[in-house]
CSV table of C-alpha atoms in Angstrom, one decimal:
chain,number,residue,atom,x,y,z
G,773,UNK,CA,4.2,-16.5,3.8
G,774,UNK,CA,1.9,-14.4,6.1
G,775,UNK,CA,-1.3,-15.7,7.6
G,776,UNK,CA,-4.1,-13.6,8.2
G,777,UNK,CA,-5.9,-14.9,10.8
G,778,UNK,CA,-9.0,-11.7,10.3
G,779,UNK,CA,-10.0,-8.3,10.0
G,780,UNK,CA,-8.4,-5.9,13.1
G,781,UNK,CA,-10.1,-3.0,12.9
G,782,UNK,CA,-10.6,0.1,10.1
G,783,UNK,CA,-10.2,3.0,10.2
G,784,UNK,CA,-13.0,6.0,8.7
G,785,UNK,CA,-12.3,9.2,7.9
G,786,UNK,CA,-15.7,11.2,9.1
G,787,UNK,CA,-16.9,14.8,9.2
G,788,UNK,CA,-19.6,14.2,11.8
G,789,UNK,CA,-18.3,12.5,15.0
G,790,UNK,CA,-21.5,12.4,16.8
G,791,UNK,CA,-23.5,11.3,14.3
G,792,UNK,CA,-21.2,8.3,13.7
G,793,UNK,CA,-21.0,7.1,17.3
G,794,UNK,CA,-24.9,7.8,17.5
G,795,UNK,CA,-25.1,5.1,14.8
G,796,UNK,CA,-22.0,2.4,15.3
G,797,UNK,CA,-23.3,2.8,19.2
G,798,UNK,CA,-26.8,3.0,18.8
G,799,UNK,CA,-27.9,1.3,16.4
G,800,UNK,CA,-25.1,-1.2,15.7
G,801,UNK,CA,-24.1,-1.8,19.5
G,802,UNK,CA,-20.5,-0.9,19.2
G,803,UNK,CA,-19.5,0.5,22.1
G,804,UNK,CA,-16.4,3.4,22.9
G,805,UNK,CA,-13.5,1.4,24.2
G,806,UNK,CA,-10.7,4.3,24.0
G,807,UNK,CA,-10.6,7.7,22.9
G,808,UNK,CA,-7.4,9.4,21.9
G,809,UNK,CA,-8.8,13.0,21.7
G,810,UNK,CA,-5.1,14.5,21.7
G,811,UNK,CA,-4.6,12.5,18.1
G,812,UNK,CA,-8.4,12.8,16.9
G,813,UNK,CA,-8.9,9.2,17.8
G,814,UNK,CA,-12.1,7.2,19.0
G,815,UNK,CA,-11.8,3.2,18.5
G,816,UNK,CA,-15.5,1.6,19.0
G,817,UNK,CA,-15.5,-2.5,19.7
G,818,UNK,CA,-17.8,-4.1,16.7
G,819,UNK,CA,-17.4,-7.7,18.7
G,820,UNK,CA,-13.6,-9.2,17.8
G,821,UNK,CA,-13.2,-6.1,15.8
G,822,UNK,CA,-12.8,-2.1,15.7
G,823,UNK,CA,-13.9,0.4,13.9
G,824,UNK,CA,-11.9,3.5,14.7
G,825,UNK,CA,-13.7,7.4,14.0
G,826,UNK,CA,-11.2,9.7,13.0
G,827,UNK,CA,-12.5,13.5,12.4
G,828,UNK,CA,-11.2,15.0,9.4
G,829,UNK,CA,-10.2,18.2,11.4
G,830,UNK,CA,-8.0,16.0,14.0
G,831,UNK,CA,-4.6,15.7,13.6
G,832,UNK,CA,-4.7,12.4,12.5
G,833,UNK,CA,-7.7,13.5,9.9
G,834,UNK,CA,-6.0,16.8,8.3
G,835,UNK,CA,-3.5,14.0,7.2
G,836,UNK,CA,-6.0,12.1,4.9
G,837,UNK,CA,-6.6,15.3,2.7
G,838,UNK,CA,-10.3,16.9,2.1
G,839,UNK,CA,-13.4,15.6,3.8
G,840,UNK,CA,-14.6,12.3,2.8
G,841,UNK,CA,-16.6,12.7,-1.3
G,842,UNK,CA,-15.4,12.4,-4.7
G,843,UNK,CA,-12.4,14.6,-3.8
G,844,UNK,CA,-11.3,12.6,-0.3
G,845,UNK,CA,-10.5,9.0,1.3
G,846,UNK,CA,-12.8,7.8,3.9
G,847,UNK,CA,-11.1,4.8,4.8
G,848,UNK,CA,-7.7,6.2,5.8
G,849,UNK,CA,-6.3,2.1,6.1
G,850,UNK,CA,-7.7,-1.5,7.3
G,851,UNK,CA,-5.3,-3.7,9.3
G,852,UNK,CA,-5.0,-7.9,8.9
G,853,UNK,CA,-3.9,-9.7,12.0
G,854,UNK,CA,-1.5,-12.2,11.3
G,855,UNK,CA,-0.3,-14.7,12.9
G,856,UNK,CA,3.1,-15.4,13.3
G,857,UNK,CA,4.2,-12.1,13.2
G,858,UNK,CA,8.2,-12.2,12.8
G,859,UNK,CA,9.5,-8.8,11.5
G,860,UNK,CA,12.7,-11.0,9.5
G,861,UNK,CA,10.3,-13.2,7.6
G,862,UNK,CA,7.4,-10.3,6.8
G,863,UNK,CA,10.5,-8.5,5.6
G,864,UNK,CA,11.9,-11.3,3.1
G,865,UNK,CA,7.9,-12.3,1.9
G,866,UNK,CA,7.6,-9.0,1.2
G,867,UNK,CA,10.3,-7.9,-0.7
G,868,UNK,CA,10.7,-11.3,-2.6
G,869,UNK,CA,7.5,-9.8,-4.1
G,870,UNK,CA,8.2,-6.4,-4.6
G,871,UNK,CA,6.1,-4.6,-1.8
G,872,UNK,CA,8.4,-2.1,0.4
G,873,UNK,CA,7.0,-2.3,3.9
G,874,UNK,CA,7.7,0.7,6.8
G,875,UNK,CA,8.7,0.4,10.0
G,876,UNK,CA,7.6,-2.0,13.0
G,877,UNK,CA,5.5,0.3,15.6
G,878,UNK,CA,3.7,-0.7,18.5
G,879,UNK,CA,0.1,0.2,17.4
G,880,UNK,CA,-3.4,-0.6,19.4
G,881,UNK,CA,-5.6,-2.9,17.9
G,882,UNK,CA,-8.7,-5.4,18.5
G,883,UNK,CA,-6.6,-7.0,21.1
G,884,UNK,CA,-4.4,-4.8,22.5
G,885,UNK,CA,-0.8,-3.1,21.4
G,886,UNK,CA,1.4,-5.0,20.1
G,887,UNK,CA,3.5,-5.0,16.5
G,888,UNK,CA,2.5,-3.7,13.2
G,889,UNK,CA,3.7,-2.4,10.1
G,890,UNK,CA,2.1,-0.9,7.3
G,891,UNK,CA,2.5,-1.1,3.2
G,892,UNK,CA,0.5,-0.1,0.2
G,893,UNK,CA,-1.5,-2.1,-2.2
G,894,UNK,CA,-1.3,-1.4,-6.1
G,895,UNK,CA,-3.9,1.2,-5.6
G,896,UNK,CA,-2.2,3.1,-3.0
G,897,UNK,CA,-4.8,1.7,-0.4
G,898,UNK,CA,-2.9,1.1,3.0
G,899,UNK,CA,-3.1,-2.2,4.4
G,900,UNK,CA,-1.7,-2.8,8.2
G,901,UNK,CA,-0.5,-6.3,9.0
G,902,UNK,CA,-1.0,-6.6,12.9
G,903,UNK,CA,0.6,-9.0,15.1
G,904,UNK,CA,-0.3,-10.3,18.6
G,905,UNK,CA,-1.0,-7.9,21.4
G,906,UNK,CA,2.6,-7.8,23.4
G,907,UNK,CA,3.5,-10.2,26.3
G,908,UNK,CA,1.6,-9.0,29.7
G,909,UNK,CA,4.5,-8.0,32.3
């Protein structure tokens, strides 16, 4: 079984990048904790949480198709942390049930890199489970 524990972070799909820091800084209090400009990345803190920006023109954008409207996704995926994460036992839960699941990366997340995997929901949505940030060396 696989316990989520909360919501990580999600991830918006957004034409205007200034205007949406403006307002998730500004007027929500986010702040910028890390900017990955060579992927088209910015990842604001919303207290335990993220939301990440991603324009649609980056290179992580062009891959969610047109701009965000009746045409185009906005929310590219949101991501669970879980807690145990243990790659074996996702693996079993997951297939006893049908869902095919992709491959363990080290991601970034609310608190920090560590293991995730992605799968799809019965509407094609992608869902991220996210385990614990990795051991400190």
């Amino acid at each position: 079984m696989i316990r989520i524990r909360d919501i990580d972070h999600l991830v918006l799909r957004v034409v205007d990048l200034d205007a949406m820091i403006r307002f998730y800084c500004g007027v929500l209090g986010c702040s910028v904790e890390k900017r990955q400009d060579d992927l088209g990345l910015i990842q604001l803190r919303a207290g335990h949480s993220l939301i990440d920006l991603v324009p649609v023109d980056g290179k992580l954008g062009r891959a969610g198709g047109a701009a965000p409207g009746k045409e185009g996704r906005n929310l590219d995926h949101f991501c669970f942390r879980i807690d145990p994460f243990d790659e074996n036992a996702i693996r079993r839960h997951l297939a006893s049930v049908g869902v095919v699941a992709g491959k363990v990366e080290s991601r970034y997340g609310a608190q920090g890199e560590g293991p995730s995997i992605y799968i799809s929901d019965p509407e094609g949505n992608t869902v991220e489970l996210k385990g614990p940030p990795w051991p400190k060396p």
